[in-house]
CSV table of C-alpha atoms and ligand atoms in Angstrom, one decimal:
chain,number,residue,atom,x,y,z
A,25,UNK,CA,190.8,240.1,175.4
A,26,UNK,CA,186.8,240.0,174.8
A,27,UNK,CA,185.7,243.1,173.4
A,28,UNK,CA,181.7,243.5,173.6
A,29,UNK,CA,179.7,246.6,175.1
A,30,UNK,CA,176.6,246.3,177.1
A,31,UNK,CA,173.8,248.2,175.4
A,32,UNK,CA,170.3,250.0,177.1
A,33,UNK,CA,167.4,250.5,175.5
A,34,UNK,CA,166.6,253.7,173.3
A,35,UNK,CA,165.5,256.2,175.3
A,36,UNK,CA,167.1,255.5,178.6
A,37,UNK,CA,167.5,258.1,181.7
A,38,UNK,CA,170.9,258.6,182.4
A,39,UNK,CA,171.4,261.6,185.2
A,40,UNK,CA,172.8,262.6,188.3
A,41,UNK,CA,170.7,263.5,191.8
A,42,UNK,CA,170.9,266.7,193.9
A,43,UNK,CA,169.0,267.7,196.8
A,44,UNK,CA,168.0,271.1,197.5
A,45,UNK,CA,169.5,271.6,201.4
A,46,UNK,CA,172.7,270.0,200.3
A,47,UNK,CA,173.5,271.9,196.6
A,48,UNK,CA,171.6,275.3,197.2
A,49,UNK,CA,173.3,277.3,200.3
A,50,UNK,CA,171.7,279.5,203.0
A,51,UNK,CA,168.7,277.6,203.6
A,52,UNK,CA,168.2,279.2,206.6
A,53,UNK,CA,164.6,278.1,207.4
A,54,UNK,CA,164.5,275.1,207.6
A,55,UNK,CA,165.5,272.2,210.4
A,56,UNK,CA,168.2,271.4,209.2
A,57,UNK,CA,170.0,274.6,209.3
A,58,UNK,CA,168.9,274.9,212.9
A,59,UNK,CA,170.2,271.4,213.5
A,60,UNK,CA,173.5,272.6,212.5
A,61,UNK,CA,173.6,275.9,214.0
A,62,UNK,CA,173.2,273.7,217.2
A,63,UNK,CA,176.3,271.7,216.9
A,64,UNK,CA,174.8,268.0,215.7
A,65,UNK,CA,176.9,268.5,212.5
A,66,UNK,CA,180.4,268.0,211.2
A,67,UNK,CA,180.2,271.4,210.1
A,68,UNK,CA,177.8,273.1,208.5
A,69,UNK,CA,176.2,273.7,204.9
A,70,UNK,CA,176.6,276.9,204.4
A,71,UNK,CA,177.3,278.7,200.9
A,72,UNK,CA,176.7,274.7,200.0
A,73,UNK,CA,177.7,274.3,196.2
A,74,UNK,CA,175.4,277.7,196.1
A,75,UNK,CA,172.9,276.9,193.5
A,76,UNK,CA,170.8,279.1,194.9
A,77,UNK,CA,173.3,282.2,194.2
A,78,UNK,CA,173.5,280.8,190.6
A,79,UNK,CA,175.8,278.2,190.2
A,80,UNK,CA,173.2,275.3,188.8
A,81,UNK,CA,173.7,276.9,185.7
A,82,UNK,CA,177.5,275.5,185.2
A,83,UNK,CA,176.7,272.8,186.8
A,84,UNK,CA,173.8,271.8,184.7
A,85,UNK,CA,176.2,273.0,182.3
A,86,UNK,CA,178.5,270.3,183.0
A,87,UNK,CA,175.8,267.2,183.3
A,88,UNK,CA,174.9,268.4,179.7
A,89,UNK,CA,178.0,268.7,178.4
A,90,UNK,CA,179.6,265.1,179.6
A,91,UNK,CA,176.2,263.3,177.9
A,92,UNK,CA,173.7,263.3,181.0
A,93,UNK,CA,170.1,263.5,179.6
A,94,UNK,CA,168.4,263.6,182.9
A,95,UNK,CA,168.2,265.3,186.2
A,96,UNK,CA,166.7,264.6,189.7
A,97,UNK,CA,166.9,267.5,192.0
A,98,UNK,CA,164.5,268.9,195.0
A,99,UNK,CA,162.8,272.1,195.8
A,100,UNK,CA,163.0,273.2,199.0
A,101,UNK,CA,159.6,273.3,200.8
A,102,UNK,CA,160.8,276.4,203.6
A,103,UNK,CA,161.8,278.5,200.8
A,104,UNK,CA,158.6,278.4,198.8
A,105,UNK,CA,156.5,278.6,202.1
A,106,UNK,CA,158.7,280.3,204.6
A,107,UNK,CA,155.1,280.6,207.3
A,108,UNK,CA,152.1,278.8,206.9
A,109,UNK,CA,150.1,281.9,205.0
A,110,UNK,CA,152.3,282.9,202.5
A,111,UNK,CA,154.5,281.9,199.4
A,112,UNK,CA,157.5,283.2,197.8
A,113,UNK,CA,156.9,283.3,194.4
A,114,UNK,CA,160.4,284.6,193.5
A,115,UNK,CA,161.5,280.6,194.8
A,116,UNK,CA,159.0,279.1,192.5
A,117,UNK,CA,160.2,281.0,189.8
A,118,UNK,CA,164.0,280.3,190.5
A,119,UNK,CA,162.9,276.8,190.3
A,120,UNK,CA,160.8,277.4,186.7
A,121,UNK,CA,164.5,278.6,185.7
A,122,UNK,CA,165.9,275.6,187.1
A,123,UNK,CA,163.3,273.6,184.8
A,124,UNK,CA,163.7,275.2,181.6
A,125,UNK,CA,167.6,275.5,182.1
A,126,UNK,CA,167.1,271.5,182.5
A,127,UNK,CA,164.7,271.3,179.5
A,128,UNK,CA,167.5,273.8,176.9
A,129,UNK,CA,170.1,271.7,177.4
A,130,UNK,CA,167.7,268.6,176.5
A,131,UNK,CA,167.6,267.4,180.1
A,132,UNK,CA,164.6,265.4,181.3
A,133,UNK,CA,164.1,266.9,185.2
A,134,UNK,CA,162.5,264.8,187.7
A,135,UNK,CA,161.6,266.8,191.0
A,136,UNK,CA,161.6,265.8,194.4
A,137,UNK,CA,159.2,267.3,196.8
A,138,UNK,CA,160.6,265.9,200.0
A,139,UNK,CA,164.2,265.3,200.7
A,140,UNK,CA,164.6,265.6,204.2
A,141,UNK,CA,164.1,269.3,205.1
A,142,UNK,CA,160.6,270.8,206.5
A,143,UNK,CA,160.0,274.5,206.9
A,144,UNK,CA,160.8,275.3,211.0
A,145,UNK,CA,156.8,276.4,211.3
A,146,UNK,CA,156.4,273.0,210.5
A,147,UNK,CA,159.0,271.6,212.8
A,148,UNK,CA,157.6,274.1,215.3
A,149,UNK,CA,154.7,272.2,215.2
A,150,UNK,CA,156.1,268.4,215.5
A,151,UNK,CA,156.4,268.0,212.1
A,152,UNK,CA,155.3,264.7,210.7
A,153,UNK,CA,154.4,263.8,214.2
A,154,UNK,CA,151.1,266.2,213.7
A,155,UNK,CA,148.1,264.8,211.9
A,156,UNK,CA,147.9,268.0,210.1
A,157,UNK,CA,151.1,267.3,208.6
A,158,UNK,CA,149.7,264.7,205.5
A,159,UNK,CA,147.1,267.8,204.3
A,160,UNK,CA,149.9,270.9,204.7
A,161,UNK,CA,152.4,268.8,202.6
A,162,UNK,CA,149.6,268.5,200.2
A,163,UNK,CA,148.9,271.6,199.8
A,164,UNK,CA,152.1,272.7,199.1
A,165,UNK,CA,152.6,270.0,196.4
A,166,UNK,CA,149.8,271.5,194.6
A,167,UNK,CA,151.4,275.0,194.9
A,168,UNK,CA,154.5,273.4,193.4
A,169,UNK,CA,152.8,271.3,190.9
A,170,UNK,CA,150.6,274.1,189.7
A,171,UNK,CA,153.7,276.4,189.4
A,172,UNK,CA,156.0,273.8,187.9
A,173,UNK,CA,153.7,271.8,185.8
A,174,UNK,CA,154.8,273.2,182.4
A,175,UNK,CA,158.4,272.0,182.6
A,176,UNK,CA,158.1,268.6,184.5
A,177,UNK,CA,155.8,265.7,184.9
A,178,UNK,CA,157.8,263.4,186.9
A,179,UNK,CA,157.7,263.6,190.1
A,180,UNK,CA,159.4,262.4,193.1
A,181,UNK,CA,156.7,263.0,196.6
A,182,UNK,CA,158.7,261.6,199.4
A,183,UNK,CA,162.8,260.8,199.2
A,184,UNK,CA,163.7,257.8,201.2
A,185,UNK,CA,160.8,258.3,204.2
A,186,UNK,CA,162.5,255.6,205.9
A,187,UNK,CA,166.1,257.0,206.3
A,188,UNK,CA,164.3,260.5,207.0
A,189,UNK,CA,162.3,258.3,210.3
A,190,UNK,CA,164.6,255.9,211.5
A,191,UNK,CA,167.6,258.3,211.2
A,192,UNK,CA,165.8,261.0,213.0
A,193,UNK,CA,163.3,259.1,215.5
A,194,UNK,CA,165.0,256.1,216.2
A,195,UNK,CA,168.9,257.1,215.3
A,196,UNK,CA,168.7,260.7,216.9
A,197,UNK,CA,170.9,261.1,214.1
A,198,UNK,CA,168.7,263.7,211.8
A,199,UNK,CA,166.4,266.7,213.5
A,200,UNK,CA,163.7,265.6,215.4
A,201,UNK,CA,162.0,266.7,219.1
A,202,UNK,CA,161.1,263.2,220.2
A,203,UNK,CA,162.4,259.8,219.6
A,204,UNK,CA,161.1,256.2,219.8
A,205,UNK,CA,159.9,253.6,217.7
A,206,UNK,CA,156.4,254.4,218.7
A,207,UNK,CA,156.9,257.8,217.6
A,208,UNK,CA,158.5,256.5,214.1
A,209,UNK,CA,155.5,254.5,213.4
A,210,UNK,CA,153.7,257.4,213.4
A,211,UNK,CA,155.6,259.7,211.3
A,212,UNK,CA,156.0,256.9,209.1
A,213,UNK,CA,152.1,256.5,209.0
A,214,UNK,CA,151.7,260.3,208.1
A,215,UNK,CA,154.6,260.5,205.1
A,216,UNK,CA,152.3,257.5,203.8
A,217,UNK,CA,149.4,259.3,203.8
A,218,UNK,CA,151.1,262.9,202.7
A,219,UNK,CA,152.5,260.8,199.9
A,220,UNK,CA,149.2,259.3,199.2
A,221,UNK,CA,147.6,262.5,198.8
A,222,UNK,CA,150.4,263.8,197.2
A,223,UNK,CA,149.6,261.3,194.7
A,224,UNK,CA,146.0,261.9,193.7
A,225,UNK,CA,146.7,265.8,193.7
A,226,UNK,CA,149.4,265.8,191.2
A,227,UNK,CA,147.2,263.4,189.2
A,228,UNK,CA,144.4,265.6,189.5
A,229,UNK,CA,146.3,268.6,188.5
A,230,UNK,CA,148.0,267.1,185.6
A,231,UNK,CA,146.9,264.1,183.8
A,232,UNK,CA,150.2,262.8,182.0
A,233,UNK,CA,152.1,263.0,185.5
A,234,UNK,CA,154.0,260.0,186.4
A,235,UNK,CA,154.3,260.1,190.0
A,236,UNK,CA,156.7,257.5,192.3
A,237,UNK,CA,158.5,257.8,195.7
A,238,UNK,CA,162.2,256.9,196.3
A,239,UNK,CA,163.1,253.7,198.5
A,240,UNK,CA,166.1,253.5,200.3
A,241,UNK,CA,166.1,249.6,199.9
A,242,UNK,CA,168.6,247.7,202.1
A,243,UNK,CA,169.3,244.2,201.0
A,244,UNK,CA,170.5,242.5,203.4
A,245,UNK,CA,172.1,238.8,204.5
A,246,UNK,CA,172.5,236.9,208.0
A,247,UNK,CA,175.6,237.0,209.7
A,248,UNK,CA,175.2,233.4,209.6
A,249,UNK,CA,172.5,232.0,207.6
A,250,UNK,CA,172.2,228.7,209.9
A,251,UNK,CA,171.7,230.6,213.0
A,252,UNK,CA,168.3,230.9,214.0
A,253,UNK,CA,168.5,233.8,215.6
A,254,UNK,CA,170.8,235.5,213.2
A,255,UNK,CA,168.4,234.9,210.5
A,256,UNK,CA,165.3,236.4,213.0
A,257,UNK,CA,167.2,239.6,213.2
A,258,UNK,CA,168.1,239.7,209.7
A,259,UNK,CA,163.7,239.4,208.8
A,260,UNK,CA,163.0,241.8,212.1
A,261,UNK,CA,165.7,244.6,210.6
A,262,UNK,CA,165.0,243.9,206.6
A,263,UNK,CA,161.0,244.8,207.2
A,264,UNK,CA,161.9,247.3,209.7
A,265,UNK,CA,163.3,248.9,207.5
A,266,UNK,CA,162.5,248.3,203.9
A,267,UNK,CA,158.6,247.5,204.4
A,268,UNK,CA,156.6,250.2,205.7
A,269,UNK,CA,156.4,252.1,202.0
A,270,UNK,CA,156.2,249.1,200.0
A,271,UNK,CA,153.6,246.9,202.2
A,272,UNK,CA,151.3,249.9,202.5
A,273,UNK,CA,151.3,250.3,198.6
A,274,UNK,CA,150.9,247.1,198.1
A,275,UNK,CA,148.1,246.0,200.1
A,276,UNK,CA,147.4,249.5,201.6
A,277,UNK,CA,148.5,248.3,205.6
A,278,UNK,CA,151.7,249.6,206.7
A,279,UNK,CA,154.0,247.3,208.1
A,280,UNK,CA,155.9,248.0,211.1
A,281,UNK,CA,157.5,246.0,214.0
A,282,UNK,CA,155.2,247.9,216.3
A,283,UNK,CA,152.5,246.5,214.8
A,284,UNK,CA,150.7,247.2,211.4
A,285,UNK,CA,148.8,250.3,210.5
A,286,UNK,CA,145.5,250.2,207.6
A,287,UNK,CA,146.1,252.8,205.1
A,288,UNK,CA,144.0,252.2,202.5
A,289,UNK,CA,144.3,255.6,200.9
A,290,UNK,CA,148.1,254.6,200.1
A,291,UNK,CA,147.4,251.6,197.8
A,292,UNK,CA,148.3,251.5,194.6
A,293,UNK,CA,150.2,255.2,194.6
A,294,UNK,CA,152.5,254.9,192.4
A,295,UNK,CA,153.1,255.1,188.7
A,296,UNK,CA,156.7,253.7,189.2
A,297,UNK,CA,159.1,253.1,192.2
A,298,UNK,CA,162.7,254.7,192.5
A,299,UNK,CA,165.4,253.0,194.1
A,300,UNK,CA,168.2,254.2,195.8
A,301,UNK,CA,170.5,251.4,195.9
A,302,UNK,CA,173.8,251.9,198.3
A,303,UNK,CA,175.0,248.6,199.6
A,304,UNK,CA,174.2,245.4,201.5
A,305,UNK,CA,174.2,245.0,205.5
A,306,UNK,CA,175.0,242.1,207.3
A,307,UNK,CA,173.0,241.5,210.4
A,308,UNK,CA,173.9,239.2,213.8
A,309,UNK,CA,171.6,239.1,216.3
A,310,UNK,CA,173.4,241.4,219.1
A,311,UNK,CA,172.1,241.6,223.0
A,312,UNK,CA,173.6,244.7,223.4
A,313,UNK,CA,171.7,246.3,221.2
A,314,UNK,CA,168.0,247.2,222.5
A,315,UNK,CA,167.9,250.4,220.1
A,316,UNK,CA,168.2,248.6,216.8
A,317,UNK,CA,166.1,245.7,217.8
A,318,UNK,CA,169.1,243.3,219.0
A,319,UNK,CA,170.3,243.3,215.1
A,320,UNK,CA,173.7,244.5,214.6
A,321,UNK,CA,174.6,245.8,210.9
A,322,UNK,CA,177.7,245.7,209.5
A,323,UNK,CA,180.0,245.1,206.1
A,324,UNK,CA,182.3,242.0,206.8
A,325,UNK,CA,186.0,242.8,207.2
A,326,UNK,CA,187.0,241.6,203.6
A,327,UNK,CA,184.5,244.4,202.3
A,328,UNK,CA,185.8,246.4,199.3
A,329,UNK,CA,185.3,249.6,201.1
A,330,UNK,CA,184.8,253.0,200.7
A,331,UNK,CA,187.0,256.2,201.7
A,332,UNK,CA,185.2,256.2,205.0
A,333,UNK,CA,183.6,252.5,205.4
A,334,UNK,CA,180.7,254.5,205.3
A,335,UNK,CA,179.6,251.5,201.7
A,336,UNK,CA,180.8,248.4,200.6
A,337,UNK,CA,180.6,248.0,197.2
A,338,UNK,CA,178.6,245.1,196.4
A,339,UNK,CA,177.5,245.7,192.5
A,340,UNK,CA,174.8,242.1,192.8
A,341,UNK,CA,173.2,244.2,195.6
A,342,UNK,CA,171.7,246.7,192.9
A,343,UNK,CA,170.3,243.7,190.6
A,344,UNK,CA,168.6,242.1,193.8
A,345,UNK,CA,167.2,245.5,194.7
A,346,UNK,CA,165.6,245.2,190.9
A,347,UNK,CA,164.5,241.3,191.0
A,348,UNK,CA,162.6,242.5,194.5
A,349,UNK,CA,161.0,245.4,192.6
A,350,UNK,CA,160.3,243.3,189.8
A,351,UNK,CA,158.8,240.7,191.9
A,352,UNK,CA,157.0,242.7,194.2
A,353,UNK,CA,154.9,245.0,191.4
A,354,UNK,CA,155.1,243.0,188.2
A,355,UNK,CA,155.7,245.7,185.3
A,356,UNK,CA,156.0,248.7,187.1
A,357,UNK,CA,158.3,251.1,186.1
A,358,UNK,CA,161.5,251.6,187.9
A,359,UNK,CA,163.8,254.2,188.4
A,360,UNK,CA,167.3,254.0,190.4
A,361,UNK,CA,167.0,257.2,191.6
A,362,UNK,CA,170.6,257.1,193.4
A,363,UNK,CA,173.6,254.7,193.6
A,364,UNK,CA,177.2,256.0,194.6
A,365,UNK,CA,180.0,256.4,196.8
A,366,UNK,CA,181.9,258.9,199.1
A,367,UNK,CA,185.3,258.5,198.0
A,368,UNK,CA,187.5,262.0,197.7
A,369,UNK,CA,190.1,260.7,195.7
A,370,UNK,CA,188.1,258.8,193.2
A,371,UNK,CA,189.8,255.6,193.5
A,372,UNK,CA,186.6,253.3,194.0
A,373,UNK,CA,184.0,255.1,192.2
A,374,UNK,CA,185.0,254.2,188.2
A,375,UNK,CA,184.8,250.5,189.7
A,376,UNK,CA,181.7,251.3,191.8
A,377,UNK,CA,180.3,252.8,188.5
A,378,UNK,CA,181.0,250.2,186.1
A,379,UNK,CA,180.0,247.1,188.1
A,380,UNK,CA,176.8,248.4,189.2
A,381,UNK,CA,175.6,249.7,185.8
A,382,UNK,CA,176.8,246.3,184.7
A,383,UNK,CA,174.3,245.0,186.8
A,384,UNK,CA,171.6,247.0,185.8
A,385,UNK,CA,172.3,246.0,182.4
A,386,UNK,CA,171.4,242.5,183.1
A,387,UNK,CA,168.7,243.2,185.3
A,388,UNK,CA,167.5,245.2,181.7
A,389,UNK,CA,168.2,242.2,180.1
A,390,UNK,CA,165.8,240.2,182.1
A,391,UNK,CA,162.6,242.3,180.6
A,392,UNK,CA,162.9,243.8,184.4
A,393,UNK,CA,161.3,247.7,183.4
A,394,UNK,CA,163.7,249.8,184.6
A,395,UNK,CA,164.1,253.4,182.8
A,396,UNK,CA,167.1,255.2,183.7
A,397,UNK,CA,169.8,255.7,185.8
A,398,UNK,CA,170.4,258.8,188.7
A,399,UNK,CA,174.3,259.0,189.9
A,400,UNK,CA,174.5,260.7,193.4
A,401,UNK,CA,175.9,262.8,192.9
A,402,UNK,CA,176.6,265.7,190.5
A,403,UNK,CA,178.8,267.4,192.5
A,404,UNK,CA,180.4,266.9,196.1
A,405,UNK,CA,177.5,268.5,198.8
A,406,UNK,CA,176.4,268.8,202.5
A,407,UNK,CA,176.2,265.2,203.3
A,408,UNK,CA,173.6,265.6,206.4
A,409,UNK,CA,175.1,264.5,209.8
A,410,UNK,CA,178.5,263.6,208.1
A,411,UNK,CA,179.0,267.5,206.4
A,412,UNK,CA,181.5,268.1,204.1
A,413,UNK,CA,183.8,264.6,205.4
A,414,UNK,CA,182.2,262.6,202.3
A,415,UNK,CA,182.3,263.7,198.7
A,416,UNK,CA,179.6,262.0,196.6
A,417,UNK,CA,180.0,263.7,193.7
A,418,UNK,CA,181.6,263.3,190.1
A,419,UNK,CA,182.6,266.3,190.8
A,420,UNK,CA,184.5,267.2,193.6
A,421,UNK,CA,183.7,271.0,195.1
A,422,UNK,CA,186.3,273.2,196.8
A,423,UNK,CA,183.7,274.7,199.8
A,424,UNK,CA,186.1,278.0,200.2
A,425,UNK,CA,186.1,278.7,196.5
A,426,UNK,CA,183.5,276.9,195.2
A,427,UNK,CA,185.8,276.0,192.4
A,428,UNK,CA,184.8,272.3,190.9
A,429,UNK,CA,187.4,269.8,190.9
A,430,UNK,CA,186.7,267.3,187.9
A,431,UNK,CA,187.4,263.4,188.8
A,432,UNK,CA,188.0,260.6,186.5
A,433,UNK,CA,184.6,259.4,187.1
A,434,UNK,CA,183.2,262.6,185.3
A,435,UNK,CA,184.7,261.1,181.9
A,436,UNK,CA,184.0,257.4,182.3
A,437,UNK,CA,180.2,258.3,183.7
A,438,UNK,CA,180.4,260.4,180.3
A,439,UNK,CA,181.3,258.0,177.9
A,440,UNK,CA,178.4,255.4,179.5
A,441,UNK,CA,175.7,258.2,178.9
A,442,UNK,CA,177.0,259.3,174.9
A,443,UNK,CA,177.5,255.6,174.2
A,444,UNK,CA,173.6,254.6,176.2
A,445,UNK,CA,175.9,251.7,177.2
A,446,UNK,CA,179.2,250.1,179.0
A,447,UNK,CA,182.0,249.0,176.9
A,448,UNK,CA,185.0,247.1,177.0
A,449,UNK,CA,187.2,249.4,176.3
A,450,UNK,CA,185.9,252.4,178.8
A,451,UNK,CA,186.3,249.5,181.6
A,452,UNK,CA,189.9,248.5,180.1
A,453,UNK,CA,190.7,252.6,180.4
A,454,UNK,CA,189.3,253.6,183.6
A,455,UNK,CA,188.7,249.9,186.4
A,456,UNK,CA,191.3,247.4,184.8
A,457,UNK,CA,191.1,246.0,188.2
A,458,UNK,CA,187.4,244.9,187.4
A,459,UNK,CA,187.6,243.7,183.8
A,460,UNK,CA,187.7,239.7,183.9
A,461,UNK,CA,184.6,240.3,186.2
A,462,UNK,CA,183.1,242.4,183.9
A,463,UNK,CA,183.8,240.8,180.6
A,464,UNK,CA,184.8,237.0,181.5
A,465,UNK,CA,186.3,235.1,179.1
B,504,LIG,C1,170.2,260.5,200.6
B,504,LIG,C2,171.1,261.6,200.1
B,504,LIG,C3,172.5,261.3,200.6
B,504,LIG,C4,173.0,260.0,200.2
B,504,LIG,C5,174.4,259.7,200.6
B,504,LIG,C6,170.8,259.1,200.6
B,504,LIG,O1,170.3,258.4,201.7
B,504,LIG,O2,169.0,260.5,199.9
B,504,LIG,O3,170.5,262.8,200.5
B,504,LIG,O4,173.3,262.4,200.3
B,504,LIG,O5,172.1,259.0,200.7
B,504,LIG,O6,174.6,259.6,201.9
């Protein structure tokens, strides 16, 4: 049996990621919470994991403790401006603790600014609809910056600004007032330019700040790759979806199927790019489907799936996700900023692990720049629409007790971390089902 491991380079990230709504507990003011209180949730978040009553501290505890030198959680823009004209300083100085709790246990934080939740004054107001919304959201970066700045300089603006549009405006899946793809192009234009601004702020306030968004980046295939229309839907949906961010940074115009916006002010605002990395779609061209643009997505029936279907695990997806990066901004650094699975009983995840940090391990080996690694999720938490049905993390949580369940992921994600690598053996021990694909003859 081949016995080798696959090392990373000194110095690489290797965390977990949280977001504030769905870890902290009794986030009362903000959209989301309303959303649930109105019944567009399986069930609702509640106590959460209730980090806010305490409880990151064990759970720090435990990241530090299995190995994890790294952490990417959120702050939570209604508590540290619950109305437009004032600003809880107590919440900024919970998250200071947060920091330095990070920083003693020799934990390199990276903090999100937007992960989905907006105060409900800004809701009130249409949200990201409003052309106000770009300067509020910088303003209360450089309230967060200013107040954080000693503990962190890697920052995170916007999390996954497609997923928060198309699930809201076009989906009606997440909170919104209004939907429509007009409407999306919109909100997408004005998290552009909030992030843009975003951008030059933290800059501004603090030189050595390295400042990135996170992609949700969908790779994705046609149902059948010699049908013309097949392959149509696959370009209409992959740009749909993955573009917007990317194109506007790139060349500063926003690409949309509604037609293309200019944003200059967006070009070039990034120091590096995260990536969260799920799965890959497969798209036919479907007539029955006006809402999604006559693309139907979907894993093929031979998937290896998840405990809910919700991801098939398709480990190559990750180093494609990479090459695109790669490709797309020569030498920037990248960051996978998520990459994991719902799946209660752990049965797929030390598979789902291994063969998609295998993968990053080549795409390391290919020069491509990327830095670390961020596991969603620590522990289980309020999964958005979906509630407490899928557990993301390596940790599983008890809701009623709050009592942390630990999975068998928690020890192989553990070894991977100590050893900076992915051996043989910890493949051998925890996925035997994966190891001639792992470590071929
Ligand atoms: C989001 C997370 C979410 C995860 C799993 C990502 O799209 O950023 O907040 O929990 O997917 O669904």
């Amino acid at each position: 049996m081949p016995q080798a491991t696959y090392h990373f380079p000194r110095g690489f990230l290797w965390g977990t990621a949280t977001a504030s709504h769905q870890v902290e507990g009794n986030n009362t003011n903000n959209q989301w919470w309303m959303w649930e209180q109105t019944g567009h949730t399986d069930g609702t978040s509640g106590l959460a994991c209730d980090w806010w009553g305490g409880r990151w501290r064990e759970d720090f505890d435990r990241a530090a403790e299995t190995g994890q030198n790294a952490h990417r959680f959120s702050v939570e823009w209604s508590r540290i401006q619950p109305t437009p004209d004032t600003w809880d300083e107590d919440a900024l100085e919970r998250y200071r603790a947060m920091l330095r709790g990070l920083r003693e246990r020799g934990m390199t934080p990276m903090v999100t600014l937007h992960h989905f939740t907006d105060p409900m004054w800004f809701y009130e107001m249409d949200g990201w609809e409003h052309d106000d919304a770009p300067m509020l959201f910088e303003k209360f970066v450089r309230k967060v910056v200013e107040a954080l700045k000693e503990y962190c300089s890697l920052w995170c603006t916007v999390n996954e600004p497609n997923v928060y549009t198309l699930s809201g405006y076009v989906a009606g899946l997440f909170p919104t007032k209004r939907h429509g793809l007009n409407v999306a192009k919109r909100v997408l234009a004005n998290l552009l330019l909030g992030h843009a601004a975003a951008y030059h702020a933290i800059h501004e306030i603090q030189k050595e700040a390295q400042v990135g968004y996170a992609l949700h980046y969908r790779p994705m295939v046609a149902n059948n790759k010699w049908s013309p229309l097949d392959r149509l839907m696959r370009n209409i949906q992959y740009n749909g979806i993955n573009m917007a961010f990317p194109s506007a940074i790139s060349a500063g115009v926003m690409k949309s199927p509604m037609g293309n916006v200019r944003i200059p002010e967006a070009k070039g605002t990034q120091d590096y790019l995260g990536l969260n990395y799920y799965s890959v779609d497969t798209i036919a061209f479907d007539i029955t489907r006006p809402q999604e643009l006559f693309g139907k997505r979907y894993y093929p029936d031979d998937s290896d799936f998840s405990g809910t279907k919700f991801i098939a695990n398709i480990p190559d997806g990750i180093f494609d996700t990479i090459k695109w990066a790669t490709r797309t901004y020569p030498n920037l650094p990248l960051y996978i900023t998520e990459n994991g699975v719902e799946d209660a009983d752990d049965k797929m995840r030390p598979r789902y692990i291994a063969q998609h940090i295998h993968q990053v391990w080549r795409a390391v080996n290919f020069n491509f720049p990327v830095k670390g690694y961020f596991h969603w999720s620590l522990v289980d938490n309020f999964e958005w629409e979906r509630g407490w049905t899928q557990r993301f993390g390596l940790w599983g949580v008890d809701v009623e007790t709050q009592k942390r369940i630990k999975r068998p992921s928690v020890d192989l994600y553990a070894e991977i971390c100590k050893e900076n690598g992915l051996s043989s053996e910890m493949v051998q021990k925890y996925c035997p089902e994966v190891f001639e694909k792992l470590f071929p003859v």
